[in-house]
Short mmCIF file of C-alpha atoms and ligand atoms in Angstrom, two decimals:
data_model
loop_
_atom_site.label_atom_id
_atom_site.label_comp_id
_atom_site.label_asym_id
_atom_site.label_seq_id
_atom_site.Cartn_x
_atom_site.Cartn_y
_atom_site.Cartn_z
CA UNK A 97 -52.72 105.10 115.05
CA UNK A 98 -56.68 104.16 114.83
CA UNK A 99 -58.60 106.09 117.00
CA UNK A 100 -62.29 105.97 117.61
CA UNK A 101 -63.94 109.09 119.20
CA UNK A 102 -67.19 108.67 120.70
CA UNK A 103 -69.51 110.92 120.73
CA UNK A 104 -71.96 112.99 117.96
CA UNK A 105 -72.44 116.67 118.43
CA UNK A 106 -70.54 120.01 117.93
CA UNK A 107 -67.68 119.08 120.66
CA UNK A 108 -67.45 116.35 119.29
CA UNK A 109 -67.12 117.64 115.24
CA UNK A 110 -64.42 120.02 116.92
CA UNK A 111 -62.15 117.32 118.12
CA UNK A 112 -62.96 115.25 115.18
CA UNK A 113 -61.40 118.02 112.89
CA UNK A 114 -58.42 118.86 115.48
CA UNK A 115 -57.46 114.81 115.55
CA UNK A 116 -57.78 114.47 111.61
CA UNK A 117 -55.21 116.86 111.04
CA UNK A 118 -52.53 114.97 113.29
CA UNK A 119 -49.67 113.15 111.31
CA UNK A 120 -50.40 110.79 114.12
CA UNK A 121 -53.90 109.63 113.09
CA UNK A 122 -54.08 107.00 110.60
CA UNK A 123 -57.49 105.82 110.70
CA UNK A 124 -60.48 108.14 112.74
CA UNK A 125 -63.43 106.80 113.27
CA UNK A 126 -66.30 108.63 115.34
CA UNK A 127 -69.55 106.96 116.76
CA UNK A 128 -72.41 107.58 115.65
CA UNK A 129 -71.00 110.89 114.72
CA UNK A 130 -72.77 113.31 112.69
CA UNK A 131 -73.16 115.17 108.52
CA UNK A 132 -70.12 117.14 109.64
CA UNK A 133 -68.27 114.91 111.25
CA UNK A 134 -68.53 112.35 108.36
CA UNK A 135 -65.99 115.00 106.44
CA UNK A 136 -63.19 114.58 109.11
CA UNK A 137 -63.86 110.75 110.47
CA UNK A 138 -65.44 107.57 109.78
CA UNK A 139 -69.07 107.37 111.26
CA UNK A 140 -69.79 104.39 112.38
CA UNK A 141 -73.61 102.80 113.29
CA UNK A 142 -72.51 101.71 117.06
CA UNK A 143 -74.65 101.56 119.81
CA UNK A 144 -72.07 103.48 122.88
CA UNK A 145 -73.78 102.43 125.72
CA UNK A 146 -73.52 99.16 124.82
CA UNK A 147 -69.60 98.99 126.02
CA UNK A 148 -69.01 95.15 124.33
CA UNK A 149 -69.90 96.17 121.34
CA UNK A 150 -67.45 99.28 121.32
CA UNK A 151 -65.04 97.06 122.18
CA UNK A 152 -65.99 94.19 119.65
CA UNK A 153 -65.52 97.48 116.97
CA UNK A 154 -62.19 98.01 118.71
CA UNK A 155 -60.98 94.80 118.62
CA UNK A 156 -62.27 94.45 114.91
CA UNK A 157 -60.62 97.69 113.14
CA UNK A 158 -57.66 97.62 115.79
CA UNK A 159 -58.25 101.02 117.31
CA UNK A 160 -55.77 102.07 119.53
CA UNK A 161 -56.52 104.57 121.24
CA UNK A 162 -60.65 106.08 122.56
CA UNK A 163 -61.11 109.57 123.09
CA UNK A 164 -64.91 110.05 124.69
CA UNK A 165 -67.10 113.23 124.40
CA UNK A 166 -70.03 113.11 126.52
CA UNK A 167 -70.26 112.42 130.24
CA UNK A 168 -73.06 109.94 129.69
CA UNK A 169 -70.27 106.91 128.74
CA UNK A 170 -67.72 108.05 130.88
CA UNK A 171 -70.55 108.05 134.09
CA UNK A 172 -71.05 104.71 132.96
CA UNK A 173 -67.85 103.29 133.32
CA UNK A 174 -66.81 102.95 129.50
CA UNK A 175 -62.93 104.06 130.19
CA UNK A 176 -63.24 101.21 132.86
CA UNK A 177 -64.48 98.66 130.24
CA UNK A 178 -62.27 99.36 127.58
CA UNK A 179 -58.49 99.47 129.82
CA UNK A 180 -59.90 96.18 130.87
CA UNK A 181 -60.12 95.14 127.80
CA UNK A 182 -56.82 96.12 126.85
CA UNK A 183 -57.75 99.02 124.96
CA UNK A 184 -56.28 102.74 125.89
CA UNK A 185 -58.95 105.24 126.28
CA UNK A 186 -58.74 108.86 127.39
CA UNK A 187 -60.98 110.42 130.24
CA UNK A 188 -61.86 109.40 133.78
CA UNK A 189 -63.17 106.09 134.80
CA UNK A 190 -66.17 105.80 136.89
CA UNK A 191 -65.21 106.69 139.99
CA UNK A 192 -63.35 109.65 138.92
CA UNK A 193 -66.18 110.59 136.97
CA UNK A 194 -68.27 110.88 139.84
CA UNK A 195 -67.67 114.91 139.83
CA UNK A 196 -70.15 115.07 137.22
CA UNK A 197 -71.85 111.92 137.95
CA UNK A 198 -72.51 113.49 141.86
CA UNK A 199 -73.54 117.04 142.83
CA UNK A 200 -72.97 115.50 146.54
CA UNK A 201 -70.10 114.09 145.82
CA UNK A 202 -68.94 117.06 144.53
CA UNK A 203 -70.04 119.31 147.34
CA UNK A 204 -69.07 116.68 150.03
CA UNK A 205 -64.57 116.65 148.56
CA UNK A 206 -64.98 120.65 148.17
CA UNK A 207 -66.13 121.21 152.01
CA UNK A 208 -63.32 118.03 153.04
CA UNK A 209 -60.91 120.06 150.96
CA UNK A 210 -61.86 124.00 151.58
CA UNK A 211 -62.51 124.15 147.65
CA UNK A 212 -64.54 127.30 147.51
CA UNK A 213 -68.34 126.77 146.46
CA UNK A 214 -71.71 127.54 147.47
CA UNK A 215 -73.13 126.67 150.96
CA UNK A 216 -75.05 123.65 150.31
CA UNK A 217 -77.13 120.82 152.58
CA UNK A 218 -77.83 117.08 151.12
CA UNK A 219 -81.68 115.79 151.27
CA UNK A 220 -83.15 112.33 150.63
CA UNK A 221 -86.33 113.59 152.02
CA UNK A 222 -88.54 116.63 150.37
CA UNK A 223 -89.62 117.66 153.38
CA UNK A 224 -86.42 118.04 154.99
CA UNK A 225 -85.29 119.88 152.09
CA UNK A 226 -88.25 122.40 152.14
CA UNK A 227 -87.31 123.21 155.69
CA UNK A 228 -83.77 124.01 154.88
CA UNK A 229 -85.46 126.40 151.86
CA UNK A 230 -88.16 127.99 154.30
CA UNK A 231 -85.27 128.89 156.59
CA UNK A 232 -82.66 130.08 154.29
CA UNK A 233 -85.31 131.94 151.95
CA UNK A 234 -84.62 132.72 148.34
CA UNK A 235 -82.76 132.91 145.79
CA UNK A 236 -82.11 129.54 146.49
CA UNK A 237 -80.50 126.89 143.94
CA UNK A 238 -82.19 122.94 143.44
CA UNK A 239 -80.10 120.51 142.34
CA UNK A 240 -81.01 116.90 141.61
CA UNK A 241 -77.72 114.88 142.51
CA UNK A 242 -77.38 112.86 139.28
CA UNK A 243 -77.13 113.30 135.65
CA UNK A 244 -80.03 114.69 134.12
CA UNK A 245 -79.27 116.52 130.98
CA UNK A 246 -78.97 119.96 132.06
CA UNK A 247 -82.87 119.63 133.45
CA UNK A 248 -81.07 119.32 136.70
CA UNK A 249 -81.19 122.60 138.33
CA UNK A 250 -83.26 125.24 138.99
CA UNK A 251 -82.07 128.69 140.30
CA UNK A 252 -85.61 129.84 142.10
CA UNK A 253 -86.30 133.34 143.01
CA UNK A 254 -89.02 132.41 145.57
CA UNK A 255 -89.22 129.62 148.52
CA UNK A 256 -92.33 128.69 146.51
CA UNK A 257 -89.93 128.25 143.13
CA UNK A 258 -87.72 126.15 145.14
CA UNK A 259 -90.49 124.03 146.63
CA UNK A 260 -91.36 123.66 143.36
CA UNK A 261 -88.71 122.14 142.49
CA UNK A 262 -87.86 119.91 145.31
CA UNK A 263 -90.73 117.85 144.49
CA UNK A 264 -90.28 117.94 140.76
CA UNK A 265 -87.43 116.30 141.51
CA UNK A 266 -88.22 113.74 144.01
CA UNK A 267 -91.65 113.10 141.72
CA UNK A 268 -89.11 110.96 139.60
CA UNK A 269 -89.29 113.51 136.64
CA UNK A 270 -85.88 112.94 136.05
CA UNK A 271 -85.76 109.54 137.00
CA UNK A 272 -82.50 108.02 138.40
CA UNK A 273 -81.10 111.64 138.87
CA UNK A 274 -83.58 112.24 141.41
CA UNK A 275 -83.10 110.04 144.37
CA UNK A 276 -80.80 112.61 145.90
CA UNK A 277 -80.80 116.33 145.72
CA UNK A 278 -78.56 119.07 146.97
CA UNK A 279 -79.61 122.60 147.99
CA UNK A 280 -77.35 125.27 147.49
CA UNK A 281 -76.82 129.31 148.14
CA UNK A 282 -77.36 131.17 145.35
CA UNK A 283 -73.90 132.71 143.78
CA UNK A 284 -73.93 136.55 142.01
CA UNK A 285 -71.56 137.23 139.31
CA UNK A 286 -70.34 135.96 135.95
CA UNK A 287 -69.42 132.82 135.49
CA UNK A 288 -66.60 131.15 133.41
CA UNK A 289 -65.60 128.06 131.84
CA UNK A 290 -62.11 126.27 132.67
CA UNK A 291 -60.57 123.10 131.63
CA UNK A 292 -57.37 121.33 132.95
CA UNK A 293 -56.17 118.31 131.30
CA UNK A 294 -55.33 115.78 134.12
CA UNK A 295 -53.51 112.71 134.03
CA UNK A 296 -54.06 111.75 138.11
CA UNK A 297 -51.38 114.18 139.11
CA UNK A 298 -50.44 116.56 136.83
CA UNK A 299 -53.15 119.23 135.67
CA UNK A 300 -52.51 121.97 132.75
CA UNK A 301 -54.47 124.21 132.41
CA UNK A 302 -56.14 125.22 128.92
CA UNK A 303 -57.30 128.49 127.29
CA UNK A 304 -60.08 130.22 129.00
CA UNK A 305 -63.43 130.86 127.38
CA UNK A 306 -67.18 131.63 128.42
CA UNK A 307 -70.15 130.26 127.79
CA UNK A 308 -73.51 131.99 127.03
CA UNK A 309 -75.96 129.29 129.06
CA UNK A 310 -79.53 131.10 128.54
CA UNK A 311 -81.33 130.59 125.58
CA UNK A 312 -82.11 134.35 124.09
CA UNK A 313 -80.32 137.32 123.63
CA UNK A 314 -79.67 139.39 126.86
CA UNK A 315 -79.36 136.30 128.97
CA UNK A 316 -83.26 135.62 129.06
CA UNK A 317 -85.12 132.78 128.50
CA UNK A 318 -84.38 128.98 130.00
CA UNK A 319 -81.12 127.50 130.46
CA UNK A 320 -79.72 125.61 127.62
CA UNK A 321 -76.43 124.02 127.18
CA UNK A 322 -74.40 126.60 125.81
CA UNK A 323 -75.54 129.10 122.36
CA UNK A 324 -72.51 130.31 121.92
CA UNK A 325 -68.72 130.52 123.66
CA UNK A 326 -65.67 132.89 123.04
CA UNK A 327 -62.38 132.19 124.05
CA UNK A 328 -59.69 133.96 125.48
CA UNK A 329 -62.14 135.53 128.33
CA UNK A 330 -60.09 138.14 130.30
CA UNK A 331 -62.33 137.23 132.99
CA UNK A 332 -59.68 134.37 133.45
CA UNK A 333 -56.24 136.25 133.45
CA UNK A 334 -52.95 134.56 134.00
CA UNK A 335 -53.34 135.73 137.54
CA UNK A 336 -56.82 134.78 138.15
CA UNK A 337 -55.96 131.26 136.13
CA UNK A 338 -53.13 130.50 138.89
CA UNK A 339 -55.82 131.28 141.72
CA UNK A 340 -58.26 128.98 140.14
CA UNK A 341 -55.24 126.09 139.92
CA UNK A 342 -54.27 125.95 143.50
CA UNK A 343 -57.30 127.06 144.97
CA UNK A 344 -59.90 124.58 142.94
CA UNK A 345 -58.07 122.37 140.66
CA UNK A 346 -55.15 121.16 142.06
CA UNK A 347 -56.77 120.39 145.64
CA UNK A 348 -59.27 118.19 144.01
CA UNK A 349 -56.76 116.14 142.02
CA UNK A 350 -55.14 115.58 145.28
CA UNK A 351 -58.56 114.45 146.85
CA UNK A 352 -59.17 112.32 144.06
CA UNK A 353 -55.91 110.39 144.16
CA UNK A 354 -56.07 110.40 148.40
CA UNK A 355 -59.50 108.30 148.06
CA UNK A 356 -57.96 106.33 145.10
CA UNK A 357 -60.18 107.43 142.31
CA UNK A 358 -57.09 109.74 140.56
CA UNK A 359 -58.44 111.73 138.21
CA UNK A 360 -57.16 111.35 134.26
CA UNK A 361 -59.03 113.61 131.34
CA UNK A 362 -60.28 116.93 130.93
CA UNK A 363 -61.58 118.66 134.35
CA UNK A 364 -64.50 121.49 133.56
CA UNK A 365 -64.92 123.48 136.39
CA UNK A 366 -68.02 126.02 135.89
CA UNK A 367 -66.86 129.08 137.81
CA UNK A 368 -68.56 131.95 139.44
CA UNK A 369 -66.63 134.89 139.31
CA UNK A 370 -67.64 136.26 143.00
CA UNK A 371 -66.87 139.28 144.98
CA UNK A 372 -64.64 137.10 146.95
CA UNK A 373 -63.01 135.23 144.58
CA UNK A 374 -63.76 132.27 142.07
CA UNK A 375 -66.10 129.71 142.83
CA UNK A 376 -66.79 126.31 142.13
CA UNK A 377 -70.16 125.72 140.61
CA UNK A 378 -70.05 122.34 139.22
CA UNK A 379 -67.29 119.88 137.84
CA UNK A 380 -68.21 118.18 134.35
CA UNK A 381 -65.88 115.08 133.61
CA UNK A 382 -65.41 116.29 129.73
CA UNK A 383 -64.86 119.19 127.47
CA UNK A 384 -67.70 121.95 127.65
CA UNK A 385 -69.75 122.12 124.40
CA UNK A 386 -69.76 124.70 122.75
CA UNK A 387 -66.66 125.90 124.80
CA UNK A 388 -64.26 122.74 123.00
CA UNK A 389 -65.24 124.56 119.65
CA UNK A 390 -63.44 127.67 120.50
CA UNK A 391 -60.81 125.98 122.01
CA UNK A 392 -59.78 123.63 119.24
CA UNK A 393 -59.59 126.88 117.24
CA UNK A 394 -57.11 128.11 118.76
CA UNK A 395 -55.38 125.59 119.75
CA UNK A 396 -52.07 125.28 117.77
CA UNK A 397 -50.41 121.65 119.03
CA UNK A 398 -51.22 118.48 118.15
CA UNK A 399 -53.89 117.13 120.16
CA UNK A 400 -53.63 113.69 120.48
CA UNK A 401 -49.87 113.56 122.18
CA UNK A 402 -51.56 115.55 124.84
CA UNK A 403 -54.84 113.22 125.49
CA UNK A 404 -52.03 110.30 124.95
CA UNK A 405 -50.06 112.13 127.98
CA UNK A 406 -52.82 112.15 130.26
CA UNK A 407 -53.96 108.83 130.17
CA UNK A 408 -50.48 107.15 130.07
CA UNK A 409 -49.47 109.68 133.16
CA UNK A 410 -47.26 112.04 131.38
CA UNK A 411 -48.93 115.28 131.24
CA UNK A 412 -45.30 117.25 132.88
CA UNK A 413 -43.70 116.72 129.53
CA UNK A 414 -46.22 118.53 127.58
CA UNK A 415 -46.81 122.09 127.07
CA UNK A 416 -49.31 123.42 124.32
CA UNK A 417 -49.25 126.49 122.31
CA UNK A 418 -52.36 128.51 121.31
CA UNK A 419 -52.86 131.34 118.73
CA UNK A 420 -52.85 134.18 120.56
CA UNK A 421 -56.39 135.35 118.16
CA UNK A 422 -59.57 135.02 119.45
CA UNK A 423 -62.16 132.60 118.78
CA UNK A 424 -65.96 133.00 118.73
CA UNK A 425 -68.93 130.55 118.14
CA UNK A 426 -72.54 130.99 117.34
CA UNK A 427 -74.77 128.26 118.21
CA UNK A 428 -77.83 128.16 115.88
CA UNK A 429 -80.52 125.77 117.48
CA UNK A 430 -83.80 124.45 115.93
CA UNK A 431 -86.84 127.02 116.94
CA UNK A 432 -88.40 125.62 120.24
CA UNK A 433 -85.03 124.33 122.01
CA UNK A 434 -83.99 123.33 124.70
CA UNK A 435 -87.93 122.65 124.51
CA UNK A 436 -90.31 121.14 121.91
CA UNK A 437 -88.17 121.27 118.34
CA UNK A 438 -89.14 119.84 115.34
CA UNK A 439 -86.45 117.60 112.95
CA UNK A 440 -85.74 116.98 109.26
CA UNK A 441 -85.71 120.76 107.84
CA UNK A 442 -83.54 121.42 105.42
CA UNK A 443 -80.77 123.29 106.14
CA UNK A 444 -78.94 125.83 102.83
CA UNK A 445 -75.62 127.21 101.68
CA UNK A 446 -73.72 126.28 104.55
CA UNK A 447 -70.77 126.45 101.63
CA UNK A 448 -71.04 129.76 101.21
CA UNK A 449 -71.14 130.50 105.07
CA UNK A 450 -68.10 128.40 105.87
CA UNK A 451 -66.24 130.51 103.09
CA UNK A 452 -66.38 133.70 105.18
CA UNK A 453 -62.49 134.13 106.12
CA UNK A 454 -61.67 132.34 109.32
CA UNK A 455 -65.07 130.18 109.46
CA UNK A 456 -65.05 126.69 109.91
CA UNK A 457 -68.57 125.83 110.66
CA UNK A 458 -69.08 122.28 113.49
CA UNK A 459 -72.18 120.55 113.44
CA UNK A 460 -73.64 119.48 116.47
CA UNK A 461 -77.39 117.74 115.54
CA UNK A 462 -77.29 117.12 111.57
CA UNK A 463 -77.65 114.13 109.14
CA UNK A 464 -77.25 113.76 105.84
CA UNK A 465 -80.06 112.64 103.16
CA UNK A 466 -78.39 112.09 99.68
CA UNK A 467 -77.17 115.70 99.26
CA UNK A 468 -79.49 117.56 101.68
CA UNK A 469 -78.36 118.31 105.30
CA UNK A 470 -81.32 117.69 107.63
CA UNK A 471 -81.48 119.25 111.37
CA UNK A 472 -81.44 116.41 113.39
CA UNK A 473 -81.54 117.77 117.40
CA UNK A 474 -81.96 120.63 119.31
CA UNK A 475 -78.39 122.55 118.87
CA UNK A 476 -77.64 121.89 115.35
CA UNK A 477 -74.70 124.11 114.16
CA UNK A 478 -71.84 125.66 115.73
CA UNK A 479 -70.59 128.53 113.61
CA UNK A 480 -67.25 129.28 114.87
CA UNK A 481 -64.95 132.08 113.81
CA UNK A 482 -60.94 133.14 114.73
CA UNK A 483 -60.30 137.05 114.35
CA UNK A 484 -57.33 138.80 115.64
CA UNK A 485 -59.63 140.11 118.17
CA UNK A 486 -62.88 139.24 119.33
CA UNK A 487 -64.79 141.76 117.72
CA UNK A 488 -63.15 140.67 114.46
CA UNK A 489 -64.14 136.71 115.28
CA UNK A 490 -67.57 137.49 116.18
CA UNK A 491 -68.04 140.01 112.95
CA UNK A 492 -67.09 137.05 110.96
CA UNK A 493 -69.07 134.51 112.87
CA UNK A 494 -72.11 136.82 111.93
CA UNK A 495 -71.39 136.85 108.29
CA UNK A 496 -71.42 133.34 108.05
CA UNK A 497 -74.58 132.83 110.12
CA UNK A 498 -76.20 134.99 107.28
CA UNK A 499 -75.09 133.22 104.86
CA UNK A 500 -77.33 130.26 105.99
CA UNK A 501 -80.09 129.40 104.69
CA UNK A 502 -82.38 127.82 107.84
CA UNK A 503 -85.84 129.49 108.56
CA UNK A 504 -86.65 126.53 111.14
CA UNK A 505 -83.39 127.54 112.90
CA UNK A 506 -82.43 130.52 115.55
CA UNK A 507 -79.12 131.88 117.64
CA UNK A 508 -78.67 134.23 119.46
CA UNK A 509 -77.38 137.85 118.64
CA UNK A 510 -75.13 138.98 121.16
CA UNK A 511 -72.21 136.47 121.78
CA UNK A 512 -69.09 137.83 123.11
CA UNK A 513 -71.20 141.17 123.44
CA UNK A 514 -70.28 141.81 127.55
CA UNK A 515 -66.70 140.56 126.80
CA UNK A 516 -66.47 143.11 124.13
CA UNK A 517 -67.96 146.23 126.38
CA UNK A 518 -65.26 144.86 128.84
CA UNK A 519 -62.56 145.24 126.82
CA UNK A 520 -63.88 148.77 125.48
CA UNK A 521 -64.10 149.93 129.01
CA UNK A 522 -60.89 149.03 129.52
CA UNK A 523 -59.29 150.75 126.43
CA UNK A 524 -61.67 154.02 127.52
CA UNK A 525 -60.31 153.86 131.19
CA UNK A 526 -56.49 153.71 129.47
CA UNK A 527 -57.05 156.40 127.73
CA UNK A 528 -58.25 158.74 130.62
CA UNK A 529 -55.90 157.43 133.39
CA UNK A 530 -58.69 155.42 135.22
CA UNK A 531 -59.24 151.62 135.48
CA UNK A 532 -56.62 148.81 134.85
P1 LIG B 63 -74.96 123.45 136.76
O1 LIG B 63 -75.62 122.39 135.94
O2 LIG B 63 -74.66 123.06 138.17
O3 LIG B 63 -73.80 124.11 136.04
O4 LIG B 63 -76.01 124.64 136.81
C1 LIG B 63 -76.55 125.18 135.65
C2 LIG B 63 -76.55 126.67 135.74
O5 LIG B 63 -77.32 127.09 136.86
C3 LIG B 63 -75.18 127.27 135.98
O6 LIG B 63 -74.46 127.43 134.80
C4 LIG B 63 -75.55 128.61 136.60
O7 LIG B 63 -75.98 129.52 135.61
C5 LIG B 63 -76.75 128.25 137.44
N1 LIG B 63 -76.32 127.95 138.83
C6 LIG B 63 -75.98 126.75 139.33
N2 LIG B 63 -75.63 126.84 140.62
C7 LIG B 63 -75.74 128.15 140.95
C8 LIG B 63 -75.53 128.90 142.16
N3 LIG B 63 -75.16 128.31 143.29
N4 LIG B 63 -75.75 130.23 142.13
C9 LIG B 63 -76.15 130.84 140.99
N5 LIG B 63 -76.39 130.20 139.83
C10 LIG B 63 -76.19 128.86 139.80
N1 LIG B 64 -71.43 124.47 127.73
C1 LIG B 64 -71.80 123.84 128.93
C2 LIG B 64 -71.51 122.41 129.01
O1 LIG B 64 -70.84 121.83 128.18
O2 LIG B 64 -71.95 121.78 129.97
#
């Protein structure tokens, strides 16, 4: 079949590379795509948010099937557009994408449904809002309601941070996002990444992994939107990943289908691992980024039967398999991100890197001029690694980042680090009879 996958950074270079290996695909084309995923796909010059002229392009090169990447589309209604146009598309429409596309919304099905997740209040009014912060005190979490690009939230450690922030957000910094704003108690612990694939009733759960959301090694610095990800986490045992089905995902799929928005497509819930259990923190409507990167690693079945299943409504006949290795990736940004960056430097011997044993190396902001590849956005390559363990996948990971030549560019240095000192505690409190 023709399939056209929407969508241009490191998630989507991952799926790109999982689809072109399917017997299934005939033709794959990705818009506008990127340097990497020109070696897998098709990149074509296509405007997304402009939803008649994806499905003009449909209609033209008889695509069959849509997968889309980013939430922006789906928000937008593009899954809408395109079924009514006769074309199959995977992820949620618009009103099931309203779990990213709301924090209220969100908030509002968890307390209906007794979905775990932070106390929270709704504001329209900054004043209001600041009264709920003076009398709760800090840390306190600000939330605009909308989609703003992971500029959206700000976990203050003062009444005066959170203040701060209430009016940043009502000051129309972040434009449409900011008409509405939820404040929210602040959660301790670690968090985690999970994904179910959906198809309105049926949710499967995928592999676990963990993100690594601040910018500099340690966890310090700004938020970003993921440097790196690992995946399997233990943090997310079998046990733990049946707790977070009926106690989080499945009630929300049957809240979505009770108020007739059923959800179809891959369900992100951002956890916090709490003292009393998992947490919700947020839904996103799509596959995290840079968690899809370890993911597609490891994943061993076809991919496109199962984003087939859950749009057609079939998801209870499929079952995937996953190596049972690890899978680690670096995230190598361009210097000044998620601020001010620069574009266009020139970026060396990612051959040699990808040649390290067990490397395949995603872009995620890169272009190609003649037979230079130029950085060309703020997270720019994903260098991604399986290893029958995770040290091995992150030793390997941190070969190939060597091997790069990119002065303009930095990652961090310790993905995977706390995961590994968890599993080394756990091997030390084997050996002496203590832990589990
Ligand atoms: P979100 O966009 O909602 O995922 O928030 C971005 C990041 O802010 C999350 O990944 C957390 O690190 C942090 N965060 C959001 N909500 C909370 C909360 N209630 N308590 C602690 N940290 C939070
Ligand atoms: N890695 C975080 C996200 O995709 O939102």
């Amino acid at each position: 079949m023709n399939i056209l996958l929407l969508g241009g950074g490191g998630r989507e270079h991952a799926l790109a590379w999982k689809m072109a290996a399917s017997p299934l695909t005939s033709r794959l084309f990705c818009a506008p795509g990127n340097a990497g995923i020109a070696r897998e796909a098709e990149c074509v010059d296509l405007d997304i948010a402009d939803h008649e002229a994806v499905i003009g392009f449909c209609r033209d090169q008889h695509v069959d099937f849509v997968v889309v990447g980013p939430e922006g589309p789906l928000c937008a209604g593009i899954v809408d557009d395109l079924e009514a146009a006769g074309i199959k598309a995977f992820g949620p429409n618009r009103a099931a994408a309203q779990l990213e596309g709301s924090k209220g919304f969100t908030k509002d099905l968890c307390r209906a449904n007794g979905i775990p997740t932070a106390a929270y209040e709704r504001f329209r009014a900054a004043d209001q809002a600041k009264a709920y912060v003076r009398a709760r005190g800090a840390p306190i979490v600000v939330k605009a309601d909308g989609l703003a690009a992971g500029k959206g939230v700000v976990v203050a450690q003062t009444p005066a941070e959170a203040e701060a922030a209430i009016d940043m957000i009502f000051g129309g910094d972040l434009s449409g996002a900011g008409a509405e704003l939820v404040v929210e108690e602040f959660l301790g612990g670690e968090e985690a990444s999970f994904f179910a694939l959906c198809d309105g009733d049926v949710a499967l759960p995928l592999a676990s992994a963990q993100d690594h959301k601040r910018a500099f090694d340690g966890d310090k610095g700004p938020n970003t939107g993921g440097m790196g990800a690992y995946s399997p986490t233990s943090l997310v045992d079998p046990a733990m990943r049946d707790r977070v089905m009926a106690e989080i995902v499945q009630p929300t799929l049957r809240a979505m289908k009770k108020i007739g928005a059923p959800y179809k497509g891959v369900l992100y819930a951002g956890l916090m691992m709490t003292a009393e259990g998992p947490k919700l923190i947020e839904y996103n409507v799509r596959f995290g980024d840079p968690e899809c990167q370890v993911l597609m690693l490891r994943l061993q079945s076809d991919l496109i039967p199962a984003l087939l299943a859950s749009r057609d409504g079939l998801l209870k006949s499929i079952d995937l398999r996953w190596l049972p290795n690890a899978a680690l990736t670096v995230v190598m940004a361009a210097k000044g991100y998620p601020g001010r960056y620069a574009k266009d430097s020139v970026i060396e011997n990612l051959e040699a890197a990808a040649a390290v044993e067990g490397v395949e190396i995603f872009h995620a902001g890169t272009r190609q001029d003649g037979r230079r590849i130029l950085a060309n956005g703020g997270r720019v390559l994903n260098v991604s690694a399986l290893g029958t363990d995770i040290v091995q996948a992150r030793d390997r990971a941190y070969q190939a980042v060597a091997r790069i030549n990119w002065p303009e560019g930095f990652c961090r240095h310790d993905i995977g680090r706390r995961a590994i000192e968890r599993e080394k505690n756990k091997i030390a409190g084997r050996a002496t009879g203590f832990g589990s």
